[in-house]
PDB file of C-alpha atoms in Angstrom:
ATOM      1  CA  MET A   1      28.868 -13.691  41.300  1.00  0.00           C
ATOM      2  CA  ASN A   2      28.788 -12.243  44.806  1.00  0.00           C
ATOM      3  CA  ARG A   3      31.124 -13.456  47.550  1.00  0.00           C
ATOM      4  CA  HIS A   4      28.385 -15.409  49.367  1.00  0.00           C
ATOM      5  CA  MET A   5      27.612 -17.417  46.241  1.00  0.00           C
ATOM      6  CA  LYS A   6      31.337 -18.049  45.666  1.00  0.00           C
ATOM      7  CA  ALA A   7      31.745 -19.209  49.276  1.00  0.00           C
ATOM      8  CA  ALA A   8      28.795 -21.584  48.957  1.00  0.00           C
ATOM      9  CA  LEU A   9      30.100 -22.935  45.656  1.00  0.00           C
ATOM     10  CA  ALA A  10      33.548 -23.462  47.188  1.00  0.00           C
ATOM     11  CA  VAL A  11      31.966 -25.676  49.874  1.00  0.00           C
ATOM     12  CA  VAL A  12      29.419 -27.561  47.757  1.00  0.00           C
ATOM     13  CA  ALA A  13      31.295 -28.118  44.476  1.00  0.00           C
ATOM     14  CA  PRO A  14      34.090 -30.338  45.881  1.00  0.00           C
ATOM     15  CA  LEU A  15      31.486 -32.572  47.497  1.00  0.00           C
ATOM     16  CA  LEU A  16      29.657 -32.890  44.196  1.00  0.00           C
ATOM     17  CA  LEU A  17      32.845 -33.753  42.338  1.00  0.00           C
ATOM     18  CA  MET A  18      33.698 -36.463  44.876  1.00  0.00           C
ATOM     19  CA  ALA A  19      30.183 -37.860  44.645  1.00  0.00           C
ATOM     20  CA  CYS A  20      30.258 -38.312  40.896  1.00  0.00           C
ATOM     21  CA  GLY A  21      33.975 -38.682  40.240  1.00  0.00           C
ATOM     22  CA  GLY A  22      33.934 -36.123  37.412  1.00  0.00           C
ATOM     23  CA  THR A  23      32.452 -38.645  34.992  1.00  0.00           C
ATOM     24  CA  SER A  24      29.043 -39.103  33.499  1.00  0.00           C
ATOM     25  CA  ASP A  25      26.346 -40.224  35.887  1.00  0.00           C
ATOM     26  CA  ASP A  26      25.880 -43.798  34.612  1.00  0.00           C
ATOM     27  CA  ASP A  27      24.969 -45.387  37.953  1.00  0.00           C
ATOM     28  CA  GLY A  28      21.800 -43.331  38.495  1.00  0.00           C
ATOM     29  CA  ASP A  29      23.074 -41.196  41.404  1.00  0.00           C
ATOM     30  CA  ALA A  30      21.840 -37.610  41.442  1.00  0.00           C
ATOM     31  CA  CYS A  31      24.311 -34.897  40.468  1.00  0.00           C
ATOM     32  CA  ALA A  32      23.482 -31.322  41.481  1.00  0.00           C
ATOM     33  CA  GLN A  33      23.275 -28.509  38.961  1.00  0.00           C
ATOM     34  CA  VAL A  34      26.613 -26.708  39.251  1.00  0.00           C
ATOM     35  CA  ARG A  35      27.716 -25.207  35.924  1.00  0.00           C
ATOM     36  CA  VAL A  36      31.245 -26.336  34.986  1.00  0.00           C
ATOM     37  CA  PHE A  37      33.352 -25.188  32.042  1.00  0.00           C
ATOM     38  CA  ALA A  38      35.873 -27.633  30.579  1.00  0.00           C
ATOM     39  CA  ARG A  39      37.806 -28.425  27.413  1.00  0.00           C
ATOM     40  CA  PRO A  40      39.700 -31.438  26.053  1.00  0.00           C
ATOM     41  CA  ALA A  41      43.111 -31.852  27.730  1.00  0.00           C
ATOM     42  CA  SER A  42      44.805 -31.567  24.331  1.00  0.00           C
ATOM     43  CA  GLY A  43      43.882 -30.203  20.931  1.00  0.00           C
ATOM     44  CA  ASP A  44      40.883 -27.871  21.034  1.00  0.00           C
ATOM     45  CA  ALA A  45      41.286 -25.012  23.543  1.00  0.00           C
ATOM     46  CA  THR A  46      37.588 -24.081  23.412  1.00  0.00           C
ATOM     47  CA  CYS A  47      35.887 -24.285  26.814  1.00  0.00           C
ATOM     48  CA  ARG A  48      32.402 -25.811  26.773  1.00  0.00           C
ATOM     49  CA  SER A  49      29.694 -25.483  29.385  1.00  0.00           C
ATOM     50  CA  PHE A  50      28.440 -28.572  31.259  1.00  0.00           C
ATOM     51  CA  ALA A  51      25.346 -28.569  33.487  1.00  0.00           C
ATOM     52  CA  THR A  52      27.003 -30.597  36.252  1.00  0.00           C
ATOM     53  CA  PRO A  53      30.484 -31.871  37.153  1.00  0.00           C
ATOM     54  CA  CYS A  54      29.164 -35.364  36.311  1.00  0.00           C
ATOM     55  CA  ASP A  55      28.628 -34.313  32.674  1.00  0.00           C
ATOM     56  CA  VAL A  56      32.305 -33.437  32.071  1.00  0.00           C
ATOM     57  CA  PRO A  57      33.836 -36.209  29.912  1.00  0.00           C
ATOM     58  CA  ARG A  58      36.980 -38.049  30.972  1.00  0.00           C
ATOM     59  CA  GLY A  59      40.073 -36.441  29.504  1.00  0.00           C
ATOM     60  CA  TYR A  60      38.781 -32.894  29.905  1.00  0.00           C
ATOM     61  CA  VAL A  61      40.346 -30.169  32.051  1.00  0.00           C
ATOM     62  CA  GLU A  62      38.335 -27.588  33.927  1.00  0.00           C
ATOM     63  CA  CYS A  63      38.440 -24.022  32.584  1.00  0.00           C
ATOM     64  CA  CYS A  64      38.692 -21.061  34.929  1.00  0.00           C
ATOM     65  CA  GLY A  65      39.374 -17.351  35.005  1.00  0.00           C
ATOM     66  CA  GLY A  66      37.902 -14.759  32.714  1.00  0.00           C
ATOM     67  CA  PHE A  67      34.174 -15.369  32.315  1.00  0.00           C
ATOM     68  CA  HIS A  68      34.480 -18.962  33.623  1.00  0.00           C
ATOM     69  CA  GLY A  69      35.041 -18.070  37.286  1.00  0.00           C
ATOM     70  CA  ASP A  70      37.048 -19.997  39.850  1.00  0.00           C
ATOM     71  CA  CYS A  71      38.048 -23.666  39.829  1.00  0.00           C
ATOM     72  CA  VAL A  72      35.331 -26.022  41.062  1.00  0.00           C
ATOM     73  CA  SER A  73      37.696 -28.951  41.682  1.00  0.00           C
ATOM     74  CA  THR A  74      39.249 -29.255  45.135  1.00  0.00           C
ATOM     75  CA  GLY A  75      42.988 -28.742  45.410  1.00  0.00           C
ATOM     76  CA  THR A  76      43.387 -27.000  42.054  1.00  0.00           C
ATOM     77  CA  ARG A  77      44.277 -23.464  41.105  1.00  0.00           C
ATOM     78  CA  CYS A  78      43.786 -21.450  37.953  1.00  0.00           C
ATOM     79  CA  VAL A  79      46.878 -21.259  35.713  1.00  0.00           C
ATOM     80  CA  ASP A  80      47.476 -19.915  32.190  1.00  0.00           C
ATOM     81  CA  ASP A  81      46.131 -22.189  29.459  1.00  0.00           C
ATOM     82  CA  PRO A  82      49.097 -23.075  27.217  1.00  0.00           C
ATOM     83  CA  LEU A  83      46.792 -23.926  24.278  1.00  0.00           C
ATOM     84  CA  ASP A  84      45.205 -20.499  23.849  1.00  0.00           C
ATOM     85  CA  ALA A  85      46.648 -17.344  22.312  1.00  0.00           C
ATOM     86  CA  CYS A  86      45.897 -14.952  25.171  1.00  0.00           C
ATOM     87  CA  SER A  87      47.871 -14.254  28.310  1.00  0.00           C
ATOM     88  CA  PRO A  88      46.145 -13.281  31.576  1.00  0.00           C
ATOM     89  CA  GLY A  89      49.037 -10.915  32.349  1.00  0.00           C
ATOM     90  CA  SER A  90      48.090  -8.794  29.341  1.00  0.00           C
ATOM     91  CA  GLY A  91      44.957  -7.578  31.118  1.00  0.00           C
ATOM     92  CA  ALA A  92      42.420  -9.504  29.023  1.00  0.00           C
ATOM     93  CA  LYS A  93      39.435 -10.109  31.314  1.00  0.00           C
ATOM     94  CA  ASP A  94      38.029 -12.846  29.097  1.00  0.00           C
ATOM     95  CA  CYS A  95      41.291 -14.853  28.926  1.00  0.00           C
ATOM     96  CA  PRO A  96      40.555 -18.319  30.339  1.00  0.00           C
ATOM     97  CA  GLY A  97      42.948 -20.556  32.212  1.00  0.00           C
ATOM     98  CA  ILE A  98      42.830 -24.193  33.281  1.00  0.00           C
ATOM     99  CA  CYS A  99      42.644 -25.726  36.731  1.00  0.00           C
ATOM    100  CA  GLN A 100      45.683 -27.723  37.821  1.00  0.00           C
TER     101      GLN A 100
END
């Protein structure tokens, strides 16, 4: 992803998350297509792809790093995922983290 796309996503994504509250879009409001990766907060450490921030179920945490890119949620940063077996310090480019 080039830096212009990342800059645009950094501006638009927080607005989308505020608009839909990170839950499914039950009230009929439109939710823009911004791909989000997330996994359950506990248990399974497998990140799944969601078409919009509104599609991410409650109780999920956003995945980041590796192939997942930067955090979409405002005020969060990418940290090591304690549920997976890889460590970003080991140089693995596909080692995901979670946004906190």
